[in-house]
Amino acid sequence: PVSPGLLAVALDPAAADPQDRLAYGGLDGRLVVHSRGWLGGTDAVLNQGHGPVEAIIWLGSRLVWSTAVAVYIYDMPADGIVARLTPPEDSDTTARLAALQPEEKGILLAWGPTLHRLDPTRQSDFLTDTLHADRLAPSQGALLVDASAFGETHLLLLFRAPSGQLHALVTTWNADTTLSLELPLQSARPRVVAVPGGEPLVVVYANDTPGGSQLVSIRHYPEAQRVRWLVDRGRYDQALQVAHSTPRRALRDLDLSIAQIWEASLQSQFDNHRYPAVAENLSSAIQAIVDDHAHHQAARQKAFKDFWASWTKKFIDQGHPDVVATRLPVMDPALDQHTYDALLDSLARSKPVALLEILRKWPATLFSTQNAIATVEKCMAAYKHRVGDKQVSTAHDDLEALRESLIMLYSQDSRFEETMHLLLEEGRREVFEYIRRHSLFEAVQTRTYTNKLFALDADRAAALLAGAPGLPVEGVVSLLDQIGNRVFLYKYLLQVFNTGENAGASFHQDLVHLACEFGTREELMSILQTSSHYSLEEALDQMSSLVIPGRDFGLEKVFILRRMGDTQSAVSILLQDLDDVDGAIALADQESDAALWEAIIEHAKQNPRLVSALLTSGATKVDATALVSLVDENVVVEGMRDKLQKLAVEAALQRELQEGCARVVLHSVDERARAFKEQCKRGVNIRKIEE
């Protein structure tokens, strides 16, 4: 009798009749070999007491079975266990056994997620190959629940996701996966059984499903049939993978081709609104379709262009020209011009930002620049009228993209003045370099353009026009006078002046007047010191009459007065207006004019600080008596005693020097007079004189 807890049975394939001997085991933990004879059958218990027998495989003269604690290899002729294999320390699952095909390849042994090839015919080292199935899990958290052979070269691994969904994966011992699919089963204890004979066939069954026992068969179709099966179910990506390795004749026998699969795949994705995926696959698909449809070079090129034009139109009609735009071929082979023109037209009307990006990437030779300009100009006009119908930010971005696109198109079409106009309209500072690069100086000689340039950046505009070759200063000055902005005029004339001291000489008087109003002290002084083409009197009058809060022209007046020779007035300004004692003393020292020193001494009578400066700096240049006379009880000078002592020492030294010099001079004169008298006393040879 067989135990009701039977779990595993295996027939002896080496027996004359396989039914003559079989091995079985179950929950009672016994491994029994039953042999049938003429007088009935006999049972031999080979092993017991090691837990339930989960699986049994008979391979040649050896019997292999698994329990919860180990895998046993039993040699029938030797009548004993030759090996006991225990699971790895990190494995907490019972070993699973499955026969490999053909039989000589051994047994598949699975402990947890690790698979081994078990060769029981060896004397030792029974485990020959290893595969870590957890690295092939189709999803995070999926666990390997069973495995079996799938033909002679592959394995079928059964995974269960945390949700209970089963997933089958066909792979090799080298982890080369060839098939991965979800099964319509959810089970906690599914099992996999390989059906021997013929093409690979595996049955996955489950007894714990809500609807009762269920099974799914997984078989290996010939490659062409598998392609047909995948195509019929709309699984085009997998069909293409298999089709590329399938002989073309086998595909044709089933009325299939790679081109047909690609077309069906693209159309399916397009119908399901997967536009980015379609665009990404277009290049490979069209190339495959062209290779299948045409064989001559001319026909291939025409088919290539026609397919691209057709698919581009589909994207345009669906309102997604931007998706396909970046995928269009732009190098050899290029498409017909009308394809690019149609796409640019659609981008300008619906996707202006994408249009700008495409124009930055495409060579201008691909499309009609004039057609693109006309379209963008119309779109800009339309956008300006319907800004209120859209969100302000979106409309603004679209309009800016159209303007930028038009700038690029104008430049490509050598319409430089229109480009300059748009740059000015947008307030783009690169307009200055653009004008210089394309020599558009004549184009800007209008009141409108000149005013916009200076309003955008007066300094750069002035530098641009001042450095323009052949641009007359008189013409620019006239335009700036019409504009009526004196600051613009000053900046321009200053830039002209900086190009050379004689540049714009006829306007230097105006430049001085403007510099008094708008220039810095350094700029005004540079003009006064460098130019000789202005009236000193007019400049002085301008400075005297002009009143600017926080600004005086004292130093500038001093400079002009010195150039005019009126050093007395210059010193007066230094002392009275600027209170510049050191400056006045330095001026008097430079001019070596006694009258200036007298003026300074006179002014010092009311200015103790000037007395102190004179005692320090002017001791050797003026009469010491005059300096001492400035000191009385009302004058307080810091360090008075030291300064007077220094004055006395310097005065004495000066007097000694003067007296010494006088003695030297008198001695020299006396010597020369004596020599002259001696010469006169000598006789004179009259004959020599007559000769």
XYZ file of C-alpha atoms in Angstrom:
691
model
C 0.000 0.000 0.000
C 1.101 3.525 -0.794
C 0.994 6.225 1.871
C -1.812 8.742 1.436
C 0.770 11.494 1.876
C 2.500 10.671 -1.424
C 4.496 13.646 -2.776
C 6.864 12.227 -5.427
C 7.153 9.203 -7.776
C 9.879 8.283 -10.291
C 10.091 5.287 -12.690
C 13.399 3.552 -13.284
C 14.253 4.333 -16.939
C 16.923 1.584 -16.962
C 14.453 -1.227 -16.226
C 13.213 -3.508 -19.064
C 9.744 -2.190 -18.351
C 9.827 1.159 -16.490
C 6.828 0.045 -14.516
C 8.781 -2.887 -13.059
C 10.581 -0.617 -10.637
C 9.711 2.782 -9.236
C 10.643 4.968 -6.309
C 8.213 6.989 -4.261
C 8.186 9.131 -1.133
C 5.965 11.451 0.816
C 5.084 13.079 4.087
C 6.185 10.099 6.202
C 9.818 10.760 5.220
C 10.427 7.304 3.697
C 12.148 6.822 0.320
C 10.833 3.468 -0.992
C 11.801 1.483 -4.101
C 9.038 -0.854 -5.287
C 9.997 -3.765 -7.546
C 7.395 -5.872 -9.359
C 7.922 -9.665 -9.753
C 6.065 -12.918 -10.689
C 4.908 -13.508 -7.160
C 3.980 -9.866 -6.422
C 5.961 -6.810 -5.533
C 8.554 -5.946 -2.922
C 9.288 -2.627 -1.217
C 12.769 -1.581 -0.072
C 13.085 1.433 2.224
C 16.286 3.210 1.225
C 16.064 6.097 3.655
C 13.765 7.570 6.270
C 13.584 9.975 9.150
C 14.860 13.091 7.362
C 11.593 14.801 6.663
C 9.115 14.636 3.787
C 10.461 13.590 0.402
C 9.745 16.506 -1.951
C 11.108 15.309 -5.300
C 12.650 12.180 -6.847
C 14.649 11.804 -10.075
C 16.121 8.537 -11.356
C 19.220 9.073 -13.472
C 20.898 5.903 -14.738
C 21.828 3.671 -11.819
C 21.562 6.479 -9.306
C 18.566 7.823 -7.499
C 18.371 11.471 -6.351
C 15.787 12.818 -3.936
C 15.343 15.962 -1.856
C 14.006 16.636 1.614
C 13.718 19.743 3.691
C 17.263 19.322 5.008
C 19.351 17.843 2.167
C 19.631 16.291 -1.284
C 20.640 12.607 -1.382
C 22.381 10.633 -4.135
C 21.892 6.851 -3.888
C 23.881 4.334 -5.916
C 21.656 1.301 -6.645
C 24.379 -1.252 -7.491
C 26.378 -0.230 -4.422
C 23.174 -0.139 -2.382
C 24.116 2.993 -0.467
C 24.074 6.775 -0.301
C 27.127 8.210 -2.023
C 26.491 11.898 -1.319
C 24.433 14.126 0.937
C 24.257 17.748 -0.265
C 23.132 20.407 2.192
C 21.790 23.856 1.286
C 23.810 27.062 1.732
C 23.619 28.716 5.128
C 21.588 31.636 3.777
C 18.944 29.389 2.178
C 15.789 28.693 4.150
C 13.863 26.879 1.395
C 13.576 23.226 0.423
C 15.610 22.089 -2.570
C 13.735 21.742 -5.870
C 14.793 19.167 -8.462
C 14.076 19.011 -12.186
C 15.527 16.780 -14.906
C 17.551 18.419 -17.630
C 17.349 17.486 -21.314
C 18.986 15.377 -22.526
C 19.433 13.126 -19.556
C 23.225 13.242 -19.778
C 23.178 16.924 -18.793
C 22.148 16.018 -15.283
C 19.623 17.528 -12.879
C 18.571 21.106 -12.158
C 18.903 21.827 -8.437
C 17.427 25.008 -6.976
C 18.076 26.251 -3.456
C 16.320 29.570 -2.961
C 17.323 31.942 -5.783
C 20.471 29.952 -6.654
C 20.404 27.280 -9.387
C 22.957 24.510 -9.850
C 23.572 21.821 -12.413
C 23.819 18.509 -10.497
C 25.673 15.612 -12.106
C 24.960 12.532 -9.891
C 27.136 10.254 -12.033
C 30.310 11.858 -10.692
C 32.248 10.525 -7.770
C 32.651 14.010 -6.260
C 32.126 17.720 -7.107
C 28.553 17.005 -8.135
C 27.617 20.677 -8.681
C 29.059 21.906 -12.004
C 27.247 25.157 -12.991
C 25.658 27.965 -10.986
C 23.119 30.655 -11.900
C 21.974 33.422 -9.522
C 18.354 33.886 -10.505
C 17.730 36.845 -8.215
C 19.822 38.970 -10.585
C 17.312 38.186 -13.352
C 14.165 39.023 -11.370
C 11.697 40.843 -13.663
C 10.668 43.286 -10.919
C 11.781 44.436 -7.507
C 10.759 42.014 -4.791
C 9.987 39.149 -7.207
C 11.024 35.734 -5.808
C 12.012 32.576 -7.654
C 9.393 29.930 -6.829
C 10.270 27.135 -9.276
C 12.437 26.233 -12.257
C 12.725 23.579 -14.952
C 14.539 22.733 -18.146
C 13.231 24.339 -21.337
C 14.658 22.329 -24.195
C 18.287 21.307 -24.301
C 19.933 24.700 -23.853
C 17.554 26.862 -21.826
C 15.935 27.057 -18.413
C 12.511 28.350 -17.469
C 12.407 30.326 -14.224
C 9.108 31.080 -12.505
C 8.984 34.233 -10.384
C 6.212 35.510 -8.125
C 5.813 39.249 -7.565
C 4.729 40.628 -4.163
C 1.259 41.036 -5.662
C 1.085 37.304 -6.434
C 1.445 37.791 -10.196
C 3.510 35.047 -11.838
C 6.202 35.839 -14.373
C 8.033 33.317 -16.577
C 11.557 33.941 -17.845
C 13.500 31.804 -20.308
C 17.269 32.057 -19.948
C 20.522 30.101 -20.156
C 23.169 29.142 -17.646
C 25.042 32.255 -18.865
C 22.019 34.436 -17.935
C 21.178 35.255 -21.571
C 17.459 35.959 -21.354
C 15.447 35.222 -24.520
C 11.856 35.494 -23.297
C 10.042 37.261 -20.492
C 6.282 37.236 -20.041
C 3.575 37.607 -17.419
C 1.321 34.608 -16.806
C -2.440 34.809 -16.210
C -2.007 33.126 -12.826
C -1.766 34.209 -9.213
C -0.673 31.503 -6.828
C 1.292 31.077 -3.610
C 2.592 27.572 -4.513
C 2.821 27.228 -8.313
C 4.797 24.383 -9.850
C 6.591 23.963 -13.171
C 6.767 20.663 -15.029
C 8.749 20.099 -18.228
C 6.987 17.793 -20.698
C 9.597 15.524 -22.340
C 9.853 14.808 -26.046
C 9.579 17.028 -29.137
C 9.846 20.802 -28.926
C 10.302 22.388 -25.479
C 7.030 22.440 -23.581
C 6.512 23.453 -19.973
C 3.317 23.383 -17.938
C 2.799 25.803 -15.039
C -0.005 24.721 -12.758
C -1.543 25.941 -9.522
C -3.984 24.216 -7.171
C -4.631 27.136 -4.825
C -6.369 29.568 -7.174
C -9.899 30.795 -6.362
C -11.340 29.120 -9.455
C -9.767 25.743 -8.760
C -6.753 24.168 -10.440
C -5.351 26.138 -13.391
C -2.480 25.540 -15.753
C -0.623 27.433 -18.457
C 1.499 25.816 -21.128
C 4.612 27.508 -22.427
C 6.050 26.107 -25.594
C 8.843 27.020 -27.972
C 7.526 28.045 -31.351
C 9.748 28.105 -34.429
C 11.040 31.657 -34.798
C 8.805 32.579 -37.762
C 5.690 31.211 -36.042
C 6.623 33.046 -32.883
C 6.897 36.279 -34.873
C 3.417 35.667 -36.318
C 2.045 34.889 -32.848
C 3.547 38.109 -31.410
C 2.317 40.235 -34.332
C -1.209 38.841 -34.050
C -1.249 39.957 -30.406
C 0.151 43.418 -31.132
C 3.477 42.779 -29.387
C 5.499 44.416 -32.129
C 8.634 45.235 -30.150
C 9.162 41.580 -29.242
C 8.215 40.538 -32.769
C 10.927 42.778 -34.202
C 13.518 41.359 -31.827
C 12.759 37.828 -32.949
C 12.289 38.746 -36.622
C 15.789 40.191 -36.940
C 17.269 36.769 -36.132
C 14.736 34.832 -38.230
C 15.544 33.753 -41.810
C 13.758 36.016 -44.286
C 12.425 33.048 -46.236
C 10.728 31.688 -43.126
C 9.048 35.040 -42.607
C 7.914 35.227 -46.239
C 6.349 31.767 -45.949
C 4.061 33.267 -43.301
C 3.448 36.443 -45.352
C 5.625 38.464 -42.971
C 8.486 40.946 -43.369
C 10.394 43.244 -41.061
C 9.040 46.195 -43.017
C 5.435 45.105 -42.366
C 6.146 44.679 -38.663
C 7.747 48.113 -38.469
C 4.810 49.741 -40.259
C 2.330 47.996 -37.978
C 4.372 48.923 -34.914
C 4.622 52.600 -35.869
C 0.947 52.842 -36.721
C -0.069 51.134 -33.474
C 2.068 53.486 -31.402
C 0.785 56.475 -33.348
C -2.845 55.443 -32.896
C -2.194 55.143 -29.164
C -0.729 58.680 -29.116
C 2.773 57.484 -28.269
C 4.269 60.177 -30.470
C 7.756 60.393 -28.876
C 8.203 56.624 -29.261
C 7.167 56.806 -32.921
C 9.581 59.661 -33.593
C 12.401 57.819 -31.856
C 11.859 54.692 -33.992
C 11.205 56.441 -37.301
C 14.769 56.431 -38.556
C 15.320 52.705 -37.982
C 11.844 51.830 -39.204
C 12.034 53.823 -42.426
C 15.469 52.449 -43.206
C 14.164 48.894 -42.762
C 11.073 49.642 -44.831
C 13.135 51.185 -47.632
C 15.506 48.226 -47.647
C 12.527 45.887 -48.023
C 10.622 47.880 -50.665
C 13.317 49.165 -52.994
C 16.514 47.722 -54.376
C 17.831 50.321 -56.842
C 19.568 53.384 -55.463
C 17.236 55.887 -57.115
C 14.175 54.003 -55.926
C 15.616 53.736 -52.428
C 16.209 57.489 -52.226
C 12.698 58.256 -53.460
C 11.121 55.792 -51.024
C 13.226 57.214 -48.193
C 12.042 60.766 -48.873
C 8.422 59.733 -49.443
C 8.180 57.811 -46.171
C 9.672 60.681 -44.202
C 7.348 63.163 -45.899
C 4.338 60.959 -45.157
C 5.143 60.546 -41.467
C 6.053 64.222 -41.094
C 2.622 65.123 -42.444
C 0.993 62.768 -39.924
C 2.729 64.522 -37.044
C 1.773 67.931 -38.459
C -1.871 66.888 -38.853
C -1.949 65.692 -35.245
C -0.486 68.976 -33.988
C 2.872 67.544 -32.912
C 5.428 68.834 -35.429
C 7.908 69.541 -32.638
C 8.114 65.837 -31.743
C 9.318 64.743 -35.161
C 11.328 67.880 -35.983
C 14.413 66.826 -34.069
C 14.389 63.404 -35.760
C 14.347 64.499 -39.386
C 17.563 63.722 -41.286
C 19.414 66.920 -42.172
C 22.581 65.464 -43.668
C 23.090 63.223 -46.660
C 20.610 61.936 -47.569
C 18.471 65.021 -46.983
C 14.757 65.224 -47.709
C 12.927 67.317 -50.283
C 12.756 71.008 -49.453
C 8.960 71.050 -49.244
C 9.105 68.588 -46.293
C 11.271 70.947 -44.266
C 9.211 73.966 -45.375
C 5.964 72.314 -44.289
C 7.402 71.423 -40.898
C 8.770 74.948 -40.286
C 5.432 76.418 -41.308
C 3.621 74.222 -38.770
C 6.155 75.006 -36.026
C 5.809 78.738 -36.618
C 2.033 78.525 -36.279
C 1.809 76.193 -33.288
C 5.211 75.731 -31.605
C 7.288 78.930 -31.960
C 9.722 77.975 -29.192
C 10.458 74.660 -30.929
C 10.851 76.549 -34.218
C 13.642 78.623 -32.727
C 15.488 75.535 -31.494
C 15.210 73.876 -34.914
C 16.478 76.954 -36.769
C 19.532 76.967 -34.514
C 20.309 73.368 -35.537
C 19.324 73.148 -39.203
C 21.569 74.364 -42.029
C 19.913 77.181 -43.970
C 20.305 75.199 -47.188
C 17.586 72.719 -46.163
C 14.617 75.056 -46.521
C 13.400 78.165 -48.293
C 14.499 81.086 -46.157
C 12.101 83.461 -47.905
C 9.120 81.177 -47.307
C 10.091 80.818 -43.664
C 10.438 84.600 -43.287
C 7.009 85.194 -44.800
C 5.414 82.628 -42.479
C 7.090 83.961 -39.333
C 6.159 87.567 -40.207
C 2.504 86.542 -40.581
C 2.593 84.617 -37.321
C 4.138 87.567 -35.491
C 1.392 89.848 -36.721
C -1.255 87.320 -35.682
C 0.320 86.840 -32.230
C 0.357 90.572 -31.582
C -3.393 90.687 -32.222
C -4.308 87.705 -30.069
C -2.003 88.197 -27.074
C -5.072 88.800 -24.943
C -6.561 85.413 -25.887
C -3.741 83.418 -24.265
C -1.884 83.396 -21.018
C 0.389 86.394 -20.977
C 3.547 84.440 -20.158
C 2.950 81.890 -22.925
C 2.105 84.519 -25.518
C 5.163 86.515 -24.547
C 7.443 83.493 -24.867
C 5.967 82.603 -28.258
C 6.318 86.152 -29.555
C 9.907 86.383 -28.339
C 10.702 83.055 -30.031
C 9.180 84.304 -33.302
C 11.236 87.499 -33.116
C 14.423 85.585 -32.462
C 13.613 83.234 -35.329
C 12.999 86.154 -37.646
C 16.344 87.696 -36.665
C 18.108 84.464 -37.616
C 16.204 84.158 -40.885
C 16.866 87.776 -41.873
C 20.548 87.288 -41.217
C 20.633 84.063 -43.239
C 18.922 85.883 -46.111
C 21.440 88.782 -45.885
C 18.673 91.181 -44.889
C 20.896 92.927 -42.419
C 18.912 96.125 -42.017
C 15.754 94.213 -41.108
C 17.811 92.220 -38.608
C 19.171 95.411 -37.089
C 15.640 96.793 -36.852
C 14.411 93.733 -34.949
C 17.386 93.768 -32.624
C 16.644 97.394 -31.796
C 12.964 96.628 -31.305
C 13.874 93.923 -28.816
C 16.414 96.120 -27.061
C 19.209 93.638 -27.753
C 22.657 95.060 -27.003
C 24.255 92.781 -29.557
C 22.932 95.193 -32.180
C 26.066 97.303 -31.755
C 28.388 94.468 -32.721
C 25.977 93.463 -35.493
C 26.105 96.957 -37.014
C 29.891 97.014 -36.793
C 30.265 93.507 -38.261
C 28.009 94.221 -41.251
C 29.054 97.905 -41.682
C 25.506 99.216 -41.319
C 26.660 102.727 -40.402
C 24.789 104.389 -43.242
C 21.594 102.550 -42.273
C 21.639 104.043 -38.770
C 21.946 107.625 -40.014
C 18.320 108.358 -39.322
C 16.853 110.162 -36.384
C 14.834 107.116 -35.312
C 17.658 104.572 -35.382
C 20.181 106.952 -33.823
C 17.786 107.794 -31.008
C 17.094 104.080 -30.331
C 20.785 103.259 -30.283
C 21.587 105.984 -27.770
C 18.519 105.158 -25.673
C 19.650 101.511 -25.527
C 23.245 102.286 -24.487
C 24.526 105.820 -24.969
C 28.175 104.969 -24.322
C 28.260 102.079 -26.799
C 26.278 104.050 -29.366
C 28.686 106.982 -29.103
C 31.707 104.684 -29.435
C 30.110 102.923 -32.428
C 29.395 106.112 -34.371
C 32.658 107.801 -33.409
C 34.620 104.842 -34.729
C 32.581 104.417 -37.912
C 34.823 104.786 -40.952
C 33.741 107.539 -43.334
C 30.896 108.745 -41.125
C 31.083 112.576 -40.991
C 30.956 114.085 -37.532
C 28.782 116.940 -38.827
C 26.060 114.508 -39.922
C 25.902 112.732 -36.581
C 25.922 116.029 -34.683
C 23.042 117.241 -36.834
C 21.016 114.089 -36.023
C 21.713 114.444 -32.323
C 20.726 118.108 -32.436
C 17.420 117.060 -33.983
C 16.920 114.501 -31.234
C 17.541 117.268 -28.718
C 19.348 115.220 -26.096
C 22.481 117.116 -25.071
C 23.784 114.154 -23.053
C 23.826 112.018 -26.222
C 25.634 114.811 -28.046
C 28.232 115.146 -25.297
C 28.950 111.410 -25.191
C 29.375 111.303 -28.961
C 31.682 114.370 -29.159
C 33.736 113.034 -26.245
C 34.234 109.714 -28.065
C 35.241 111.595 -31.221
C 37.701 113.687 -29.190
C 39.201 110.540 -27.675
C 40.012 109.186 -31.137
C 42.536 112.031 -31.637
C 43.138 115.515 -30.250
C 42.321 117.096 -33.606
C 39.282 114.913 -34.322
C 36.092 116.970 -34.497
C 38.128 120.131 -33.855
C 35.341 122.406 -35.034
C 33.140 121.101 -32.216
C 35.674 121.373 -29.400
C 34.135 124.616 -28.155
C 30.770 122.893 -27.937
C 32.443 119.927 -26.289
C 33.891 122.184 -23.563
C 30.459 123.672 -22.893
C 28.839 120.203 -22.771
C 31.603 118.838 -20.546
C 30.928 121.630 -18.075
C 27.310 120.438 -17.838
C 27.560 116.656 -18.124
C 31.195 115.603 -17.892
C 33.323 114.627 -14.950
C 36.128 116.894 -13.703
C 38.677 114.495 -15.206
C 36.981 114.557 -18.615
C 36.755 118.366 -18.642
C 40.369 118.815 -17.576
C 41.525 116.344 -20.232
C 39.736 118.364 -22.918
C 41.085 121.703 -21.617
C 44.648 120.427 -21.359
C 44.724 118.566 -24.679
C 42.761 120.649 -27.141
C 43.869 123.920 -28.645
C 40.691 124.404 -30.663
C 38.547 126.326 -28.219
C 38.371 129.885 -26.938
C 39.820 130.322 -23.468
C 37.659 133.403 -22.872
C 34.453 131.595 -23.863
C 35.338 128.602 -21.744
C 36.006 130.870 -18.764
C 32.742 132.732 -19.288
C 30.863 129.432 -19.544
C 32.291 128.225 -16.262
C 31.600 131.529 -14.549
C 27.984 131.662 -15.652
C 27.098 128.011 -15.153
C 25.634 127.093 -11.764
C 25.516 123.404 -10.925
C 24.753 122.322 -7.338
C 27.740 120.594 -5.766
C 30.007 121.446 -8.665
C 32.601 124.200 -9.015
C 35.116 124.899 -11.739
C 37.890 126.389 -9.601
C 40.736 124.219 -10.825
C 39.543 124.478 -14.413
C 39.469 128.285 -14.124
C 42.969 128.297 -12.618
C 44.204 126.263 -15.583
C 42.601 128.577 -18.130
C 43.813 131.734 -16.345
C 47.370 130.398 -16.301
C 47.138 129.660 -20.036
C 45.875 133.219 -20.498
C 48.797 134.536 -18.401
C 46.613 135.935 -15.646
C 48.415 134.228 -12.769
C 47.275 136.877 -10.291
C 43.634 135.876 -10.845
C 44.603 132.211 -10.716
C 46.246 132.648 -7.318
C 43.259 134.659 -6.120
C 40.905 131.797 -7.031
C 43.157 129.288 -5.319
C 43.250 131.315 -2.149
C 39.782 132.840 -1.990
C 37.521 130.338 -3.772
C 39.306 127.056 -3.230
C 41.243 127.849 -0.045
C 44.081 125.911 -1.635
C 47.111 127.329 0.170
C 49.526 124.702 -1.056
C 48.287 125.144 -4.621
C 48.810 128.898 -4.478
C 52.332 128.540 -3.065
C 53.165 125.900 -5.719
C 51.885 128.199 -8.474
C 53.932 131.144 -7.182
C 56.964 128.915 -6.930
C 56.533 127.670 -10.516
C 56.053 131.153 -11.970
C 58.924 132.745 -9.893
C 56.935 135.981 -9.820
C 57.583 138.302 -6.862
C 54.197 139.928 -7.398
C 52.515 136.575 -6.741
C 54.401 136.194 -3.479
C 53.377 139.678 -2.462
C 49.741 138.796 -3.185
C 50.050 135.619 -1.131
C 51.653 137.518 1.782
C 48.905 140.088 1.616
C 46.283 137.363 1.769
C 48.138 135.705 4.635
C 47.366 138.654 6.853
C 43.821 137.338 7.162
C 44.664 133.622 6.971
C 46.774 132.119 9.795
C 46.929 128.771 7.968
C 48.598 130.532 5.063
C 51.126 132.037 7.482
C 51.965 128.562 8.727
C 52.381 127.281 5.157
C 54.576 130.219 4.226
C 56.763 129.719 7.256
C 57.174 126.074 6.163
C 57.438 126.308 2.373
C 58.130 129.894 1.440
C 60.993 130.802 3.818
C 63.624 130.836 1.090
C 61.447 132.455 -1.561
C 60.246 135.630 0.165
C 61.728 138.220 2.459
C 61.977 136.717 5.954
C 61.268 140.148 7.435
C 57.984 140.244 5.586
C 57.086 136.801 6.918
C 57.963 137.707 10.501
C 55.870 140.836 10.221
C 52.844 138.593 9.670
C 53.197 137.146 13.148
C 51.557 139.065 15.991
C 49.580 138.287 19.100
C 46.396 137.624 17.082
C 47.956 134.967 14.901
C 48.015 131.441 16.296
C 50.254 129.082 14.374
C 50.868 125.530 15.466
C 54.566 124.920 16.104
C 55.276 128.654 15.906
C 58.652 128.596 17.714
C 60.003 125.733 15.624
C 58.905 127.354 12.407
C 60.381 130.747 13.343
C 63.596 129.081 14.368
C 63.679 127.218 11.074
C 62.927 130.476 9.265
C 65.802 132.211 11.039
C 68.208 129.399 10.248
C 67.143 129.296 6.618
C 67.275 133.089 6.336
C 70.767 133.150 7.832
C 71.854 130.376 5.556
C 70.392 132.200 2.591
C 72.153 135.427 3.606
C 75.464 133.581 3.999
C 75.016 132.021 0.609
C 74.228 135.374 -0.962
C 77.198 137.035 0.720
C 79.501 134.173 -0.236
C 78.317 134.357 -3.811
C 78.869 138.121 -3.793
C 82.424 137.695 -2.525
C 83.154 135.151 -5.197
C 81.777 137.460 -7.872
C 83.754 140.492 -6.559
C 86.935 138.456 -6.368
C 86.442 137.247 -9.906
C 85.826 140.807 -11.157
C 88.886 142.128 -9.300
C 91.108 139.423 -10.809
C 89.907 140.139 -14.298
C 90.381 143.913 -13.841
C 93.944 143.412 -12.625
C 94.695 141.124 -15.575
C 93.292 143.717 -17.940
C 95.493 146.474 -16.451
C 98.577 144.304 -16.782
C 97.754 143.674 -20.374
C 97.353 147.324 -21.048
C 100.830 148.158 -19.601
C 102.614 145.891 -22.076
C 104.119 147.235 -25.312
C 102.369 146.790 -28.637
C 104.120 145.606 -31.829
C 102.910 148.110 -34.395
C 104.319 146.157 -37.331
C 102.245 143.134 -36.460
C 99.238 145.298 -36.095
C 99.811 146.852 -39.537
C 100.293 143.448 -41.070
